Coordinates of C-alpha atoms in Angstrom, one line a residue:
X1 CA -16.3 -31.4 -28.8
X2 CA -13.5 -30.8 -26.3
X3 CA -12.9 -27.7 -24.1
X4 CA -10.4 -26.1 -26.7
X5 CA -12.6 -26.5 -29.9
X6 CA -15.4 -25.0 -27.3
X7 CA -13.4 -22.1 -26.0
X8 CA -12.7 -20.9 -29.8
X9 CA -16.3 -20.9 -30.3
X10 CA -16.8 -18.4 -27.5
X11 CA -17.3 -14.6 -28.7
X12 CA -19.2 -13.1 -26.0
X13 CA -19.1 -13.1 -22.0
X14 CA -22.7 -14.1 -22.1
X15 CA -21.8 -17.3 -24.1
X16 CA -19.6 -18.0 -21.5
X17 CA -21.9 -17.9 -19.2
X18 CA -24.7 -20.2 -20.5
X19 CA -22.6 -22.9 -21.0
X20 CA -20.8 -22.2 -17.4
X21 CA -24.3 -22.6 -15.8
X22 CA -25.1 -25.2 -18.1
X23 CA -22.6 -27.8 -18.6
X24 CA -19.2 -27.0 -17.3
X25 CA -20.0 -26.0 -13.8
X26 CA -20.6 -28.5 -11.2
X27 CA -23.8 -28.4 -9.0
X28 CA -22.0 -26.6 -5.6
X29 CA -20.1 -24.5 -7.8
X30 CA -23.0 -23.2 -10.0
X31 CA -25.2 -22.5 -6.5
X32 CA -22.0 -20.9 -4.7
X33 CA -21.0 -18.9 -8.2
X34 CA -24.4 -17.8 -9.3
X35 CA -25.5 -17.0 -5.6
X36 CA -26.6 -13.1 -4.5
X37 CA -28.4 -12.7 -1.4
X38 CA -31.6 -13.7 -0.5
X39 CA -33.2 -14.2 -3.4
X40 CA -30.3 -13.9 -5.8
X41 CA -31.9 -11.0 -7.8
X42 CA -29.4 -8.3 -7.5
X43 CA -26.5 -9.7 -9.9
X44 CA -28.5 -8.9 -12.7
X45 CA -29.1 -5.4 -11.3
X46 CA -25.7 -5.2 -11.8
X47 CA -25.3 -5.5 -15.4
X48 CA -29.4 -4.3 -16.0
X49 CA -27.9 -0.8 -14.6
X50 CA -25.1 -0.3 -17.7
X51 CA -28.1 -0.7 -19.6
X52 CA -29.3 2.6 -18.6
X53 CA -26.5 4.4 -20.5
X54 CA -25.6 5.2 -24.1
X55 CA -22.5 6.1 -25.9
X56 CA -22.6 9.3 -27.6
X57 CA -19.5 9.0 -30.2
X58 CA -17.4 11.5 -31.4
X59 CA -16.7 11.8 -35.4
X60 CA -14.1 12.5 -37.5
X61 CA -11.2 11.8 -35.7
X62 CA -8.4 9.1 -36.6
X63 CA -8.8 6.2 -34.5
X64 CA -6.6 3.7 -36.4
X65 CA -4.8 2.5 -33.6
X66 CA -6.5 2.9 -30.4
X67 CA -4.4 2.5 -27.1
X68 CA -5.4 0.4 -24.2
X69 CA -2.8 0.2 -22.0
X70 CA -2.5 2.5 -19.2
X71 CA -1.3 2.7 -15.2
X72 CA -2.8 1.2 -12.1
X73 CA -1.1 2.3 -9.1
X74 CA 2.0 3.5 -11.1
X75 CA 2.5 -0.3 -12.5
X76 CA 2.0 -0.4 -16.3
X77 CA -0.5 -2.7 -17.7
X78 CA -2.0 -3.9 -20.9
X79 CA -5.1 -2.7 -20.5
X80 CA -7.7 -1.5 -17.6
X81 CA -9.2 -4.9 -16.8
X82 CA -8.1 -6.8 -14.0
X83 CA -9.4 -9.9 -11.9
X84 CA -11.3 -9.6 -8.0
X85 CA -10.7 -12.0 -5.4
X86 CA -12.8 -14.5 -5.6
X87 CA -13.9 -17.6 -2.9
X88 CA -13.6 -21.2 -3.5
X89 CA -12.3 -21.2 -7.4
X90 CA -11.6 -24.8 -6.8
X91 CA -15.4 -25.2 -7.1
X92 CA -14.4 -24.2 -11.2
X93 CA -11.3 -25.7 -12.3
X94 CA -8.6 -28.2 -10.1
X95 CA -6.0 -25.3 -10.8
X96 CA -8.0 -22.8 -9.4
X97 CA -6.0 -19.5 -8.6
X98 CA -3.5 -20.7 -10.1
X99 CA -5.1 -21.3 -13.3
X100 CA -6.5 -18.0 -13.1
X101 CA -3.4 -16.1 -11.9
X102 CA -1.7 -17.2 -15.0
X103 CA -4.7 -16.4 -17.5
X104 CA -5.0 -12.4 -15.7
X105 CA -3.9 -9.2 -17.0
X106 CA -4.0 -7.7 -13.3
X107 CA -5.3 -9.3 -9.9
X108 CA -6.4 -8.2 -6.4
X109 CA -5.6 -10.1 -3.4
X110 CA -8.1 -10.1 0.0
X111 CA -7.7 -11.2 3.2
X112 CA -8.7 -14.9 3.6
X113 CA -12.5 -15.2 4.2
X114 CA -12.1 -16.2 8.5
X115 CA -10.4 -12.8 8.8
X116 CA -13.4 -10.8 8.5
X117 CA -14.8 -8.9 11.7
X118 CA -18.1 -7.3 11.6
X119 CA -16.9 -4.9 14.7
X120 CA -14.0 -3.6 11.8
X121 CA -14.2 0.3 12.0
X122 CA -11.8 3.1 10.2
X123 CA -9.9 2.8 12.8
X124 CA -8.9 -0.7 12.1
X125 CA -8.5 0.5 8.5
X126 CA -5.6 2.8 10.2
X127 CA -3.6 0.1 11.4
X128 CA -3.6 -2.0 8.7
X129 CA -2.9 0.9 6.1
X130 CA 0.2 1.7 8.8
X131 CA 1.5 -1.8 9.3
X132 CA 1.2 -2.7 5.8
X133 CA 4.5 -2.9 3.0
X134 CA 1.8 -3.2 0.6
X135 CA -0.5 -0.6 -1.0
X136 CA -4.1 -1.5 0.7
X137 CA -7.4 -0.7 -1.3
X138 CA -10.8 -0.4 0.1
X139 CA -12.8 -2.7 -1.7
X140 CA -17.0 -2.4 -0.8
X141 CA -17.4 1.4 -1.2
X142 CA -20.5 2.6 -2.3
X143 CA -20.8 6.2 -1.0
X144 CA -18.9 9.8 -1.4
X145 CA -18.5 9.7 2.4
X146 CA -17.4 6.9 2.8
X147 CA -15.0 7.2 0.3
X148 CA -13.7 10.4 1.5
X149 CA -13.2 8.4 5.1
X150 CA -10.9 6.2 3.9
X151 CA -8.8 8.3 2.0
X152 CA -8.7 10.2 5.2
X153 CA -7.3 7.0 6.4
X154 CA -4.8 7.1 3.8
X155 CA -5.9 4.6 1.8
X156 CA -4.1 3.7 -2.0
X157 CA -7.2 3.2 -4.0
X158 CA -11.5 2.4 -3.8
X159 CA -13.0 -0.3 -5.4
X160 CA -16.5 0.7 -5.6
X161 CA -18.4 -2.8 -5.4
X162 CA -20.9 -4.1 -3.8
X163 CA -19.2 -7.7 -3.7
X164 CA -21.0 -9.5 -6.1
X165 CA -24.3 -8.8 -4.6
X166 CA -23.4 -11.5 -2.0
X167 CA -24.6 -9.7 1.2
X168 CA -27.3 -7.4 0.9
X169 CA -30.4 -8.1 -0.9
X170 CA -31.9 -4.9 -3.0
X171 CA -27.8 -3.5 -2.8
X172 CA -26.9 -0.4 -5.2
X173 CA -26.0 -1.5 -8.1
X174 CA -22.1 -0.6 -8.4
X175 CA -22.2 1.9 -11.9
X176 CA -25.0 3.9 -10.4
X177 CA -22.5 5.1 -7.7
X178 CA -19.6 5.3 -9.3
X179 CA -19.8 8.9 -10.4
X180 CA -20.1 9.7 -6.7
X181 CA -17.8 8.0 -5.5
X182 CA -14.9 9.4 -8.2
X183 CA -16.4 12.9 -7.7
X184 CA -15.7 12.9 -3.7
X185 CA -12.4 11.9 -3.7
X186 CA -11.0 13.9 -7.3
X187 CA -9.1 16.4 -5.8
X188 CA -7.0 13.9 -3.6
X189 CA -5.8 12.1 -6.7
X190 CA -6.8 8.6 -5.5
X191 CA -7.9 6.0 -8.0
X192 CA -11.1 4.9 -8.2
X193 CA -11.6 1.6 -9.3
X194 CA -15.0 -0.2 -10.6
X195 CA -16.3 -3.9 -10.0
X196 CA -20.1 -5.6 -10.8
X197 CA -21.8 -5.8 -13.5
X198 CA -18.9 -5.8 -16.0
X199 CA -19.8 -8.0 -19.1
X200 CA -18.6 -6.4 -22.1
X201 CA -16.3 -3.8 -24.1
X202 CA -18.3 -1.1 -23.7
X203 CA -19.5 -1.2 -19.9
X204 CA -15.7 -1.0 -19.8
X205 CA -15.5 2.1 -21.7
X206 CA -19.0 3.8 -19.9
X207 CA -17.0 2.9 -16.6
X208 CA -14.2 4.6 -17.6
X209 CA -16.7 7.7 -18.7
X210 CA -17.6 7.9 -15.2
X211 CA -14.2 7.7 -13.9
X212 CA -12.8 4.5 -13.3
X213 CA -9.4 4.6 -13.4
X214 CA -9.4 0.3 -14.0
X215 CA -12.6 -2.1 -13.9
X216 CA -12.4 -5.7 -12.2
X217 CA -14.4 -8.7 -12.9
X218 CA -14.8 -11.5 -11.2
X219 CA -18.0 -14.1 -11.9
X220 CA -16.9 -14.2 -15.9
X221 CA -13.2 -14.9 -14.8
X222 CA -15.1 -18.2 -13.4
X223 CA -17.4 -19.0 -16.1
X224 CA -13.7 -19.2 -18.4
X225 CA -12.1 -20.7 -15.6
X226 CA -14.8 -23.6 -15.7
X227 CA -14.4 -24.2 -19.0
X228 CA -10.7 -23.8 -20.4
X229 CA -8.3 -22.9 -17.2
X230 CA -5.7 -20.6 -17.5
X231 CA -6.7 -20.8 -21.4
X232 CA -10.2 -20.1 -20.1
X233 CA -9.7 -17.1 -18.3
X234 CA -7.4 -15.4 -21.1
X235 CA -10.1 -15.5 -23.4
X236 CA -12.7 -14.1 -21.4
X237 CA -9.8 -11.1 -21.0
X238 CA -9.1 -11.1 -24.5
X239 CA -12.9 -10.9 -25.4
X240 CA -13.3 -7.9 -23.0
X241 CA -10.0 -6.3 -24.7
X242 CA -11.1 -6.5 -28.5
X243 CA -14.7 -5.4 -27.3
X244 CA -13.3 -2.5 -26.3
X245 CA -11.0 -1.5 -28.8
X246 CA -13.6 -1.6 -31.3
X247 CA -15.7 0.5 -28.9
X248 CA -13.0 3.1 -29.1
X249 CA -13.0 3.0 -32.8
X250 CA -16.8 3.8 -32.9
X251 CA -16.7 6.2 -30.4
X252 CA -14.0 8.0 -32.0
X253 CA -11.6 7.8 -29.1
X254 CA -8.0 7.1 -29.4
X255 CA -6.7 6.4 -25.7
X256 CA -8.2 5.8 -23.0
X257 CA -6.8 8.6 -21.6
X258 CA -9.3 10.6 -23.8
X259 CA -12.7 9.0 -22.7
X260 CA -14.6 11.6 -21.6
X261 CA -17.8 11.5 -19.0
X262 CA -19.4 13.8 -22.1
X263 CA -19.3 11.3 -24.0
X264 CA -22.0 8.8 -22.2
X265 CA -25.5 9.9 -21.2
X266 CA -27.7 8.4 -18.5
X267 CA -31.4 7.5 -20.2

């Protein structure tokens, strides 16, 4: 069976996944892809914490078309699911970010991986935010005060992450401090932006519950990447899209817009 007649048998992220792991990553890029720190366990924190919330859906209401699209940093897009910077794509595909570029609905750019500084303060953050054309956003956020420092800084939007679990063994999970992290900084307007864990329709629509103005994912973009390309990465996109839609529908919401923190409950 070849990659297309594969990639239309894909309906979930976590078939995506096992196959990824299993067949079309290589051996470096399943170690480097599938990596956390120390002993790899905090990924699947992650995505185990969405699993301490439920949906509590609203009846009655029409939901016939429900509308996805919305704004991210005044730029219209399709819907609140975009793609994080990610390391070493090449390890996944020969077209690497460019095959993934193409596939994406919305992307983030970092600085290259040899820029990073461990003596970086908010003062730094200053400088760059005033030397920039660009908007910057402060990706790694995990705390009210810290996000209420870098607004300070004057910052265009938080990405509350904990980078993939990379760096810190027994790390927050991401959605557990997202709530936070949107309440410190609500009164400044700033968007708040969510990324870990993501891996299906309707951890998109509790993130949005909590706050998130937009989520990001970055692993699954890979796992399509492996397998399809540009072709791979779409349908991992689309999959999250349609997931969420029909989410909507059942939870009786008709925009985005109108997803309400009320509407999830932590267990």
């Amino acid at each position: 069976m070849d990659n297309f007649e594969k990639l239309k048998e894909m309906k979930t992220l976590h078939e995506f996944e096992t196959y990824a792991l299993d067949e079309s990553l290589s051996g470096h890029g399943k170690l480097y892809f599938s990596a956390g720190a120390c002993t790899k366990s905090t990924p699947r924190y992650n995505e185990d914490a969405f699993h301490k919330y439920r949906i509590r859906p609203r009846v009655l209401r029409d939901v016939s078309e429900p509308k996805i699209d919305c704004k991210v940093l005044n730029s219209s897009v399709s819907c609140p699911i975009g793609i994080s910077p990610v390391g070493l794509q090449v390890l996944a595909h020969q077209d690497a970010e460019s095959a993934t570029a193409k596939g994406q609905l919305a992307i983030l750019h970092s600085l290259p991986r040899n820029l990073e500084d461990p003596s970086v303060t908010f003062e730094d953050l200053k400088w760059v935010i005033e030397n920039s054309k660009l908007p910057v956003i402060a990706k790694g956020i995990l705390s009210g005060e810290d996000a209420r420092r870098v607004v300070e800084c004057g910052i265009s939007a938080i990405i509350v992450s904990n980078h993939g679990s990379r760096l810190l063994e027994r790390v927050v999970p991401t959605i557990d401090v997202l709530k936070e992290v949107v309440d410190a900084v609500s009164e400044t307007g700033t968007e708040v932006y969510l990324d870990g864990g993501v891996r299906s329709g309707s951890d998109v629509f509790i993130s949005l519950a909590l706050g998130a103005k937009a989520v990001f994912i970055g692993r699954p973009a890979i796992w399509g990447l492996s397998l399809g390309g540009e072709n791979g990465v779409r349908k991992i996109l689309q999959i999250l899209k349609d997931e969420l839609f029909m989410t909507m529908q059942v939870a009786g919401v008709r925009h985005i817009e109108d997803i309400q923190r009320s509407m999830i409950i932590r267990t």
